[in-house]
PDB file of C-alpha atoms in Angstrom:
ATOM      1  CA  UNK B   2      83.166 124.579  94.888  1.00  0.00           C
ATOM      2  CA  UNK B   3      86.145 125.373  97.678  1.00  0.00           C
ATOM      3  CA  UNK B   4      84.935 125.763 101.332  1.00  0.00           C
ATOM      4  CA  UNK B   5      85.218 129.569 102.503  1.00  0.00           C
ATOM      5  CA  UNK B   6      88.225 128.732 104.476  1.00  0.00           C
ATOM      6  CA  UNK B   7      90.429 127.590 100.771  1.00  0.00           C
ATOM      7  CA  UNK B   8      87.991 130.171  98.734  1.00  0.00           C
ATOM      8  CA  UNK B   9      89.708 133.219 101.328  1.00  0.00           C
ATOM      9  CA  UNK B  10      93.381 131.003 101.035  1.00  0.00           C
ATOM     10  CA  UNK B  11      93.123 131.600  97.298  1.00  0.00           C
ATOM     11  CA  UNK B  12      92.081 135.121  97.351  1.00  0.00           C
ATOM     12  CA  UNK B  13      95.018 136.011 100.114  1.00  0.00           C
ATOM     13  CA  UNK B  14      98.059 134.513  98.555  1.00  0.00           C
ATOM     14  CA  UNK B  15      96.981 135.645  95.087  1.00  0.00           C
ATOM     15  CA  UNK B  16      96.430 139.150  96.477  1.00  0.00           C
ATOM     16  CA  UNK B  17      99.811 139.036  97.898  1.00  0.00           C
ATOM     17  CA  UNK B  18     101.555 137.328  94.906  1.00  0.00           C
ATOM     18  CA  UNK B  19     100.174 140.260  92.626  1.00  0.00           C
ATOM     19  CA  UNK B  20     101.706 143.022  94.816  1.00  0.00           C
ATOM     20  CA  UNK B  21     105.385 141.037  95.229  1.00  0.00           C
ATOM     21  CA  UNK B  22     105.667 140.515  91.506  1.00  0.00           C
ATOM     22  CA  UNK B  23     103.946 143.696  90.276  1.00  0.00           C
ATOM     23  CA  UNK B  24     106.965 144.725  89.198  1.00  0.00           C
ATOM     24  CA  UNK B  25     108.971 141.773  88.328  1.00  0.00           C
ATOM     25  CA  UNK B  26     110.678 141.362  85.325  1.00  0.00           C
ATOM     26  CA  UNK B  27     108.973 138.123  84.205  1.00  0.00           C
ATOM     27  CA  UNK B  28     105.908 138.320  85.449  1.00  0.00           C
ATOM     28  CA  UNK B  29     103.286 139.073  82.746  1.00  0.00           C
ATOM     29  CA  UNK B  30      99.673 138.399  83.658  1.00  0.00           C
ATOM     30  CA  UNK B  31      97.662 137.368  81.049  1.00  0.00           C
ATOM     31  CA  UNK B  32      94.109 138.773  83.060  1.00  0.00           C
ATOM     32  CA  UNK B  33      93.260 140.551  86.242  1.00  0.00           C
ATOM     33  CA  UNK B  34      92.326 137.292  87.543  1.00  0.00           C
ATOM     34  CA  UNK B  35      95.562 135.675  86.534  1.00  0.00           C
ATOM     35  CA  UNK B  36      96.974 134.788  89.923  1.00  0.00           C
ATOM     36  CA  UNK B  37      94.044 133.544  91.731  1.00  0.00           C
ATOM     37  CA  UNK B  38      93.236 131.313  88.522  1.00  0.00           C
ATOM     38  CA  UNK B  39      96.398 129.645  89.150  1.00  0.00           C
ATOM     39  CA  UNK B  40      96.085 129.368  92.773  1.00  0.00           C
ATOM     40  CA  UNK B  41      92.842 127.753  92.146  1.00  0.00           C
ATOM     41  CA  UNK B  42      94.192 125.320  89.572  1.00  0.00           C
ATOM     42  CA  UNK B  43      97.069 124.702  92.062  1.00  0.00           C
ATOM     43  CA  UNK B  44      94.723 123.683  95.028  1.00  0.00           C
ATOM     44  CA  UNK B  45      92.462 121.343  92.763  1.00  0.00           C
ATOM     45  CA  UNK B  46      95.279 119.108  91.994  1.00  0.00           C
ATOM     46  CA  UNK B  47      96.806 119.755  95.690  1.00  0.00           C
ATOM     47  CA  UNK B  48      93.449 118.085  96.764  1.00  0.00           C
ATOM     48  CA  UNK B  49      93.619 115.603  93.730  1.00  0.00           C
ATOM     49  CA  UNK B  50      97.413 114.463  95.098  1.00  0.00           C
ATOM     50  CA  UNK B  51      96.805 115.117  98.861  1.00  0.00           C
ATOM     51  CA  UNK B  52      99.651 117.293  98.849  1.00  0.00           C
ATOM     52  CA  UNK B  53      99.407 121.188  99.995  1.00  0.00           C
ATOM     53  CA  UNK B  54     100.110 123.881  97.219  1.00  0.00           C
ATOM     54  CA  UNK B  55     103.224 126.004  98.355  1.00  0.00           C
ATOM     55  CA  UNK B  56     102.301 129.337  99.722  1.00  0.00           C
ATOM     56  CA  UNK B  57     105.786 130.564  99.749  1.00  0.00           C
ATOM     57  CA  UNK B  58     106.159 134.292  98.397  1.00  0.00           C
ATOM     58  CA  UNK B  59     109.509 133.607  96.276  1.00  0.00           C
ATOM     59  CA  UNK B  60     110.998 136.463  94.869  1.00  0.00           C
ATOM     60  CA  UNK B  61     111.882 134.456  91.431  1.00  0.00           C
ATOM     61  CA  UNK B  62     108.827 132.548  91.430  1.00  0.00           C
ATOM     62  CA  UNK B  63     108.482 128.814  91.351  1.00  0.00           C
ATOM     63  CA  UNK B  64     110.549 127.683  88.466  1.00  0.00           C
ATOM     64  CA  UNK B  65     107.922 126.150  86.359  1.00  0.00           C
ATOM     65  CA  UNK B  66     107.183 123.444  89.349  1.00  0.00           C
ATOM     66  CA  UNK B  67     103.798 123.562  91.184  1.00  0.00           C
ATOM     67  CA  UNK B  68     104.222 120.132  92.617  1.00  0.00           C
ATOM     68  CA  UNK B  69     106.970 117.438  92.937  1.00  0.00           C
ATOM     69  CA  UNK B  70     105.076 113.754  93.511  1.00  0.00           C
ATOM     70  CA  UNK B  71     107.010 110.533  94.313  1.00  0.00           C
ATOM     71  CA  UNK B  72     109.913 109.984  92.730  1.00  0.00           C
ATOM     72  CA  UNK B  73     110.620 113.784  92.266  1.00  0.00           C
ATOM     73  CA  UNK B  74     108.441 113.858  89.466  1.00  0.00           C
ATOM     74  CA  UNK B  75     107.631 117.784  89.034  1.00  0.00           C
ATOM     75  CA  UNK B  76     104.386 118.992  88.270  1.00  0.00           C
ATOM     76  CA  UNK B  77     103.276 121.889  86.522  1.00  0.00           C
ATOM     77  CA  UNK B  78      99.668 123.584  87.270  1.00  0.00           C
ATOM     78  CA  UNK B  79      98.084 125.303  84.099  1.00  0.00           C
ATOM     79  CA  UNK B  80      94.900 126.869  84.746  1.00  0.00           C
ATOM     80  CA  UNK B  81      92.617 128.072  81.642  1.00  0.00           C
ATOM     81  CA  UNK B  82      89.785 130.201  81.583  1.00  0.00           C
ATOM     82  CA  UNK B  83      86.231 128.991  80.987  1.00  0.00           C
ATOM     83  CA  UNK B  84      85.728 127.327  76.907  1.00  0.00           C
ATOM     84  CA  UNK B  85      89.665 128.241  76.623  1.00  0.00           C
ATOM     85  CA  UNK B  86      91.280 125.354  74.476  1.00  0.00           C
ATOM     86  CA  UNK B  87      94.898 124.474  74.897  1.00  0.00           C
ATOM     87  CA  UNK B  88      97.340 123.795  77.934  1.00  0.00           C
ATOM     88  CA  UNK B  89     100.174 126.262  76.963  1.00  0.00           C
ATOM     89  CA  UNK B  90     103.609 126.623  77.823  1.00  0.00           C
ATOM     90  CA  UNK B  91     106.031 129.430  77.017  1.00  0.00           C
ATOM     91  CA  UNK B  92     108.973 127.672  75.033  1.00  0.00           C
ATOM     92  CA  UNK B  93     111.928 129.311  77.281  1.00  0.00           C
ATOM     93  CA  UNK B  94     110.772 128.843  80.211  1.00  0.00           C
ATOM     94  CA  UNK B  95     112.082 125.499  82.176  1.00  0.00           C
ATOM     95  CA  UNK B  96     110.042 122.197  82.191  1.00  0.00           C
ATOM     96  CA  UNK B  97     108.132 120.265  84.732  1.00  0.00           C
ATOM     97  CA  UNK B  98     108.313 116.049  83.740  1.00  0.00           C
ATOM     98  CA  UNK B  99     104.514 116.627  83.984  1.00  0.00           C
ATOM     99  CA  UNK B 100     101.442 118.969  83.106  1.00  0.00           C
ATOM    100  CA  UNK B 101      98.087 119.750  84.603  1.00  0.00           C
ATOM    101  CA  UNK B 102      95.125 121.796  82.567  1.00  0.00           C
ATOM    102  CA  UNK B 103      92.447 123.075  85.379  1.00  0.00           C
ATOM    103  CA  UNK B 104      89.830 125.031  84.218  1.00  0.00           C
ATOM    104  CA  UNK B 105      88.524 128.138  86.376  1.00  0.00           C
ATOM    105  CA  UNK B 106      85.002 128.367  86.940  1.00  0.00           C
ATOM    106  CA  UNK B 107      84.991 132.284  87.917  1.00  0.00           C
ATOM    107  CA  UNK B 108      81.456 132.237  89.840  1.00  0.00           C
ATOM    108  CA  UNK B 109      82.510 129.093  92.546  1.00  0.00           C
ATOM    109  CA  UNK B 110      85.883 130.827  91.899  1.00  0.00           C
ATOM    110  CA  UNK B 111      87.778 126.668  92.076  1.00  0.00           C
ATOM    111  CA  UNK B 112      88.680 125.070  89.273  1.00  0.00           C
ATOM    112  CA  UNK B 113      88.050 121.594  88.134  1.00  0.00           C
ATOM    113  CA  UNK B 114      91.021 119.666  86.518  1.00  0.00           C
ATOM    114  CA  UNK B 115      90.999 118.348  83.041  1.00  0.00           C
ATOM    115  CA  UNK B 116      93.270 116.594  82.366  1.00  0.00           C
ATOM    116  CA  UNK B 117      97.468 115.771  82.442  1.00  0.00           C
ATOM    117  CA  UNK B 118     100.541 115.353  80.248  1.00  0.00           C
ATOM    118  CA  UNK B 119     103.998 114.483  79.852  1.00  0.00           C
ATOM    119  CA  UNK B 120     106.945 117.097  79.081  1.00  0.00           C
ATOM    120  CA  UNK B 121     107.555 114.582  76.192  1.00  0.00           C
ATOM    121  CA  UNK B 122     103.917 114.766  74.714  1.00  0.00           C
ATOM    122  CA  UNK B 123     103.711 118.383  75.124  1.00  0.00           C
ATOM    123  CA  UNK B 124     106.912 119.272  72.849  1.00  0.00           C
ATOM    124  CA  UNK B 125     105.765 116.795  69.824  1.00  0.00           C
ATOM    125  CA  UNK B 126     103.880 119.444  68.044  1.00  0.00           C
ATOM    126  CA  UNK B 127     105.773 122.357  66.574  1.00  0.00           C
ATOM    127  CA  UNK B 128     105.526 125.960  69.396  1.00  0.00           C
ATOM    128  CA  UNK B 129     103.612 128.804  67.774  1.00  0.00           C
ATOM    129  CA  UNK B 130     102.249 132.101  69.048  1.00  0.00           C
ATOM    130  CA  UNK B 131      98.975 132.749  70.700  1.00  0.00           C
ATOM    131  CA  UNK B 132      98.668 136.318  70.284  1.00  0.00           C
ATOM    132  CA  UNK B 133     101.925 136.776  72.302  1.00  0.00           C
ATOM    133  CA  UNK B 134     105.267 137.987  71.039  1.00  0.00           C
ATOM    134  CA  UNK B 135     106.304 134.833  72.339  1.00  0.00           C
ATOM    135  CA  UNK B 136     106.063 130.601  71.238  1.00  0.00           C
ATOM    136  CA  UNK B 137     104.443 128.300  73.212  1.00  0.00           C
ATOM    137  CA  UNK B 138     104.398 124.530  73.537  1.00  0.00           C
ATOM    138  CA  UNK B 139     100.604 123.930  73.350  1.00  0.00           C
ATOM    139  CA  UNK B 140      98.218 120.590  73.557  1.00  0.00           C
ATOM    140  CA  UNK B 141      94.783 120.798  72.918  1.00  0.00           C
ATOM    141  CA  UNK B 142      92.693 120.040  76.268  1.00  0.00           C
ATOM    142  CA  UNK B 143      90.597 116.869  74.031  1.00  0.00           C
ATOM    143  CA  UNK B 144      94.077 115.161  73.605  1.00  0.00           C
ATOM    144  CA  UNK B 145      94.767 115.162  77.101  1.00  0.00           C
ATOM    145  CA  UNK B 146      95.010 111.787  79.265  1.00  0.00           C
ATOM    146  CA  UNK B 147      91.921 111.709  81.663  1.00  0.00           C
ATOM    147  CA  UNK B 148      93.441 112.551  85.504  1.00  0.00           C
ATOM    148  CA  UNK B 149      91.861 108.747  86.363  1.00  0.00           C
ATOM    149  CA  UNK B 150      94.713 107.535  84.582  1.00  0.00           C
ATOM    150  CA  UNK B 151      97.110 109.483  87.112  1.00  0.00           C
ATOM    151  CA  UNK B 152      95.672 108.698  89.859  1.00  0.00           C
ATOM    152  CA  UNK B 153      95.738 104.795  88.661  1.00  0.00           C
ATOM    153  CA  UNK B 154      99.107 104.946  88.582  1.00  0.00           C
ATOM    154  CA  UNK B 155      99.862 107.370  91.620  1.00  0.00           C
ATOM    155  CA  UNK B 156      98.285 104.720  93.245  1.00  0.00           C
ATOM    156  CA  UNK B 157     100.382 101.663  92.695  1.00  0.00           C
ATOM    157  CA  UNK B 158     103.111 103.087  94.928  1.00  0.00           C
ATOM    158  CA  UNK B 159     100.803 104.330  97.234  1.00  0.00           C
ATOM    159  CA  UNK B 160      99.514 100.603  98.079  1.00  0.00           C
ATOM    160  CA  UNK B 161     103.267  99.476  97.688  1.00  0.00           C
ATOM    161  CA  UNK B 162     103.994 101.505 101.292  1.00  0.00           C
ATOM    162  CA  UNK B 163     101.028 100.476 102.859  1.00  0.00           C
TER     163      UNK B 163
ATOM    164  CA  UNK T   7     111.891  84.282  94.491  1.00  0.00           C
ATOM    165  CA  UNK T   8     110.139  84.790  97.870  1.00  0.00           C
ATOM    166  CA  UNK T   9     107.427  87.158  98.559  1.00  0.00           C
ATOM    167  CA  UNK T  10     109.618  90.226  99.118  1.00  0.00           C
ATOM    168  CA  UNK T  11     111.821  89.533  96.138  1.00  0.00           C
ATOM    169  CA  UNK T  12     108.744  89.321  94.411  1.00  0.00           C
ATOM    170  CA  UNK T  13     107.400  92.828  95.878  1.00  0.00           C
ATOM    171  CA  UNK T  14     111.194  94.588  95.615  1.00  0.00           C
ATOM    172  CA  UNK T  15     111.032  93.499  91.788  1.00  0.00           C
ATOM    173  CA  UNK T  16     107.414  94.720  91.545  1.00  0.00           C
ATOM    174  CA  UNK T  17     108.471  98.167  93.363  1.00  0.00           C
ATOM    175  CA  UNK T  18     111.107  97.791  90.862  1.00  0.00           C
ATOM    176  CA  UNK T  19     109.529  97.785  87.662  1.00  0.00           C
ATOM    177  CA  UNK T  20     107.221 100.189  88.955  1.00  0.00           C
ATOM    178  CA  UNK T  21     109.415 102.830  88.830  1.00  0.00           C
ATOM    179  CA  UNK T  22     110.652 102.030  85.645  1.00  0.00           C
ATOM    180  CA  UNK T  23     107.113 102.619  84.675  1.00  0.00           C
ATOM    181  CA  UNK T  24     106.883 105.503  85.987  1.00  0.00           C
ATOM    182  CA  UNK T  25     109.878 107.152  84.259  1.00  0.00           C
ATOM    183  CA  UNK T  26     108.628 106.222  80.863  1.00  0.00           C
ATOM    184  CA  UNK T  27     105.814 107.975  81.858  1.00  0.00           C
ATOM    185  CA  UNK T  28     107.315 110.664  81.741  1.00  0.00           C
ATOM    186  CA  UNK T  29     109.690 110.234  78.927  1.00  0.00           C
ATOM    187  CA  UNK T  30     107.803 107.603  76.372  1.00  0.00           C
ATOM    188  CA  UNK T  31     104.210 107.677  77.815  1.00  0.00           C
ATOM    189  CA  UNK T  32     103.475 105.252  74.633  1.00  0.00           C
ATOM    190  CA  UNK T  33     105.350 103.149  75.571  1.00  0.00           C
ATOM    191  CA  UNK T  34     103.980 103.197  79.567  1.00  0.00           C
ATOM    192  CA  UNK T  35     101.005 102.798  77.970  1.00  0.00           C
ATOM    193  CA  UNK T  36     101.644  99.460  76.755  1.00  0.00           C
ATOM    194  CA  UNK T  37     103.735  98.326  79.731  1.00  0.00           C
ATOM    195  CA  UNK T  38     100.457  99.048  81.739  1.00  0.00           C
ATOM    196  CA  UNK T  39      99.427  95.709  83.455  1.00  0.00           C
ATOM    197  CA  UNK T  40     102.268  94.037  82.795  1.00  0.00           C
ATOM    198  CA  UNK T  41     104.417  91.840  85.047  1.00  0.00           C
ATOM    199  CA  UNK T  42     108.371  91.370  85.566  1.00  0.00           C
ATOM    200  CA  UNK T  43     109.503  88.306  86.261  1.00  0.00           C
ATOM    201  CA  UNK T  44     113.173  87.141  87.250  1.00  0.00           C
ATOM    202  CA  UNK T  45     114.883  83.525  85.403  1.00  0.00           C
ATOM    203  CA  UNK T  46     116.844  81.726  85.739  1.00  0.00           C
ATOM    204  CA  UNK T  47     118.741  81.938  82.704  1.00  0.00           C
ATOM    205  CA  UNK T  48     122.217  84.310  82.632  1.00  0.00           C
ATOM    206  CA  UNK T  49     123.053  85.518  78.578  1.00  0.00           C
ATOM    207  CA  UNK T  50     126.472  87.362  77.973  1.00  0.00           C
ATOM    208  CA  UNK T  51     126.456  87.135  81.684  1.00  0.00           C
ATOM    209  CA  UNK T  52     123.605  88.826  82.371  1.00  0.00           C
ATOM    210  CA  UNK T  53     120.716  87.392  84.299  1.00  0.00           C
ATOM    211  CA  UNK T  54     117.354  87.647  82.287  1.00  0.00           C
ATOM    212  CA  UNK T  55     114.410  89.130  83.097  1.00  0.00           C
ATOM    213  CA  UNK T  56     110.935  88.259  81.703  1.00  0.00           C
ATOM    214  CA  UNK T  57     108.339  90.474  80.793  1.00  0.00           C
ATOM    215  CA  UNK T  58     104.709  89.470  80.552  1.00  0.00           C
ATOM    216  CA  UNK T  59     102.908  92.199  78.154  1.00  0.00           C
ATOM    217  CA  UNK T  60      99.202  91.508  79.086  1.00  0.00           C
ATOM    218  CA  UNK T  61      97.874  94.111  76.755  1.00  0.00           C
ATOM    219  CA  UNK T  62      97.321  91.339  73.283  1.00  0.00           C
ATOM    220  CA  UNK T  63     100.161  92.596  70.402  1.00  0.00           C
ATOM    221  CA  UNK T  64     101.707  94.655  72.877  1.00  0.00           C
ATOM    222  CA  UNK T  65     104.131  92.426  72.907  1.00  0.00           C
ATOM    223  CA  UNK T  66     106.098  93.195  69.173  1.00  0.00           C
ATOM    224  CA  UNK T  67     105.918  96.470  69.879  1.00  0.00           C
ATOM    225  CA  UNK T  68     107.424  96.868  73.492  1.00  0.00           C
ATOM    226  CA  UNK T  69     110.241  94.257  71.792  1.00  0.00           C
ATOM    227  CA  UNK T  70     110.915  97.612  69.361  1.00  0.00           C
ATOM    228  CA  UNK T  71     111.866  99.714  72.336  1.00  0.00           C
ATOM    229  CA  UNK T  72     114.018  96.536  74.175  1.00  0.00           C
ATOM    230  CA  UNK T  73     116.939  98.991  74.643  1.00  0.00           C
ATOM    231  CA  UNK T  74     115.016 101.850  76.485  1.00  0.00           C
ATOM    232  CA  UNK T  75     113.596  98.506  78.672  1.00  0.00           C
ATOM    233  CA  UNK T  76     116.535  97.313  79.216  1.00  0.00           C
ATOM    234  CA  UNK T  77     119.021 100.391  80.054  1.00  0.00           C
ATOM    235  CA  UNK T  78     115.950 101.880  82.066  1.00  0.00           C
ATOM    236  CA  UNK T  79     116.010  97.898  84.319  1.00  0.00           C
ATOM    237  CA  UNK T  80     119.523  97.970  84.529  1.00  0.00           C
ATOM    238  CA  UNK T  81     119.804 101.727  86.273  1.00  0.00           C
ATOM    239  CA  UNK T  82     117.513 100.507  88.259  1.00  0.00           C
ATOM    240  CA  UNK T  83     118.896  97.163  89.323  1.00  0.00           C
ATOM    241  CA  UNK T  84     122.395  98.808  89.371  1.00  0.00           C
ATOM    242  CA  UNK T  85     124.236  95.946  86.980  1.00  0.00           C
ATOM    243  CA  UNK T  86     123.440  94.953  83.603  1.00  0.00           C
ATOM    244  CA  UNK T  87     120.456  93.045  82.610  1.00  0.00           C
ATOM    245  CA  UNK T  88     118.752  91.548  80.202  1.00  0.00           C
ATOM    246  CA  UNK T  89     114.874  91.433  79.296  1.00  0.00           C
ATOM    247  CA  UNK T  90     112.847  88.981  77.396  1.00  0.00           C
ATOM    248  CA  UNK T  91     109.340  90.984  76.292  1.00  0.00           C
ATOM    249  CA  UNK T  92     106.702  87.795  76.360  1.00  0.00           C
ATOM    250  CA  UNK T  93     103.056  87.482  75.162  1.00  0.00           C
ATOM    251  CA  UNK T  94     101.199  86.987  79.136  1.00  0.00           C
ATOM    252  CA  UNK T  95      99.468  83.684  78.165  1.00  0.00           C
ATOM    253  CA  UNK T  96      95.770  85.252  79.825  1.00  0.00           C
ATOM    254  CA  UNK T  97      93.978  81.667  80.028  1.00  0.00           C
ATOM    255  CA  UNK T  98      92.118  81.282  82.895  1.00  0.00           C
ATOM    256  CA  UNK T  99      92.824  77.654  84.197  1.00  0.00           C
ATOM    257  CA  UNK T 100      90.292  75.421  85.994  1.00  0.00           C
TER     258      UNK T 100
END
């Protein structure tokens, strides 16, 4: 569970996110809790990468890119509802080199991190709909590589500037 | 090679790593624990790199993919090179 100090962070910029893009022409919630879902996704892996999530209000919104790790690697944050199964991605939108499923846990409102994939992985299965008018790129969250296995290898350059 | 050529071609391959992570992760997966090493051999000019595939049978299959080793090296070491994919021999000497 977030300290009461992240848990109020969360609640804040989502708040304010919802009233800037209210009215924006892409932005399409998929629930009432949509915004602080992601925020909570966002600052699990921010804690998981030691990096801070951006709080910026942008008026076109991030671009598809929650984080950029060494290298410039982007990353993109997907956070999923409780027993929800896939890490989805709407085909038109732009890429990230790398994806992150978080699952929210709406009581502790955080989210715990599943697991992580590659742009590459995530576009070998054909896009279909999800009840949208739209495709998505989708993986299933059991064919996910375990977030150990990023950190392994976030780690190697880490001890190479030490 | 001294110690910091050794650690410059470590950071090195690294990297590499790293960006087939992100556009082959099978083939990261198979490069996982393994080793570059420079030689001193030079073929069509090029100086030759060796690559010791610790993971056992990894190393036919990382052979398959020597172009996407070998381009991805080369950008990295800014001149052409060349890369020899080797079985690590994982005996433990006395």
């Amino acid at each position: 569970m977030n300290p009461p100090v992240i848990q109020d962070a969360i609640a804040k910029v989502a708040a304010a996110r919802d009233k800037r893009y209210a009215n924006h022409p892409t932005n399409a919630p998929l629930n009432d809790e949509y915004m602080e879902m992601a925020m909570a996704g966002e600052f699990a892996f921010g804690e998981f990468c030691g990096q801070m999530p951006d709080l910026a209000q942008r008026a076109e919104g991030d671009g598809g890119v929650d984080f950029t790790i060494m290298l410039l690697t982007t990353v993109d944050v997907k956070t999923i509802k409780q027993g929800y199964q896939y890490l989805l991605h709407k085909v038109d939108k732009p890429m990230a080199d790398l994806y992150v499923l978080a699952e929210y846990e709406r009581e502790s409102k955080s989210a715990t991190l599943i697991g992580w994939t590659s742009r590459a992985e995530l576009k070998e299965q054909e896009p279909r709909t999800f009840g949208h008018d739209y495709l998505d790129f989708h993986q299933h969250r059991s064919t996910l590589r375990p977030m150990h296995s990023l950190r392994r290898r976030m780690g190697h350059f880490v001890r190479l500037q030490e | 090679m001294n110690a910091l050529d050794r650690e410059i071609l470590t950071s090195i391959w690294l990297r590499c790593q790293w960006d087939f992570l992100v556009q082959n992760p099978q083939l990261a997966d198979w490069l996982e624990g393994s080793v570059l090493e420079a030689s001193d051999e030079v073929e069509d000019g090029k100086p030759v790199y060796r690559l010791l595939v610790a993971d056992p049978g990894a190393a036919e299959w990382v052979n398959a993919h020597g172009f996407a080793l070998r381009r991805s090296l080369s950008v990295e070491m800014k001149m052409p090179v060349l890369v020899k994919v080797v079985q690590a021999d994982m005996t433990v000497q006395p």
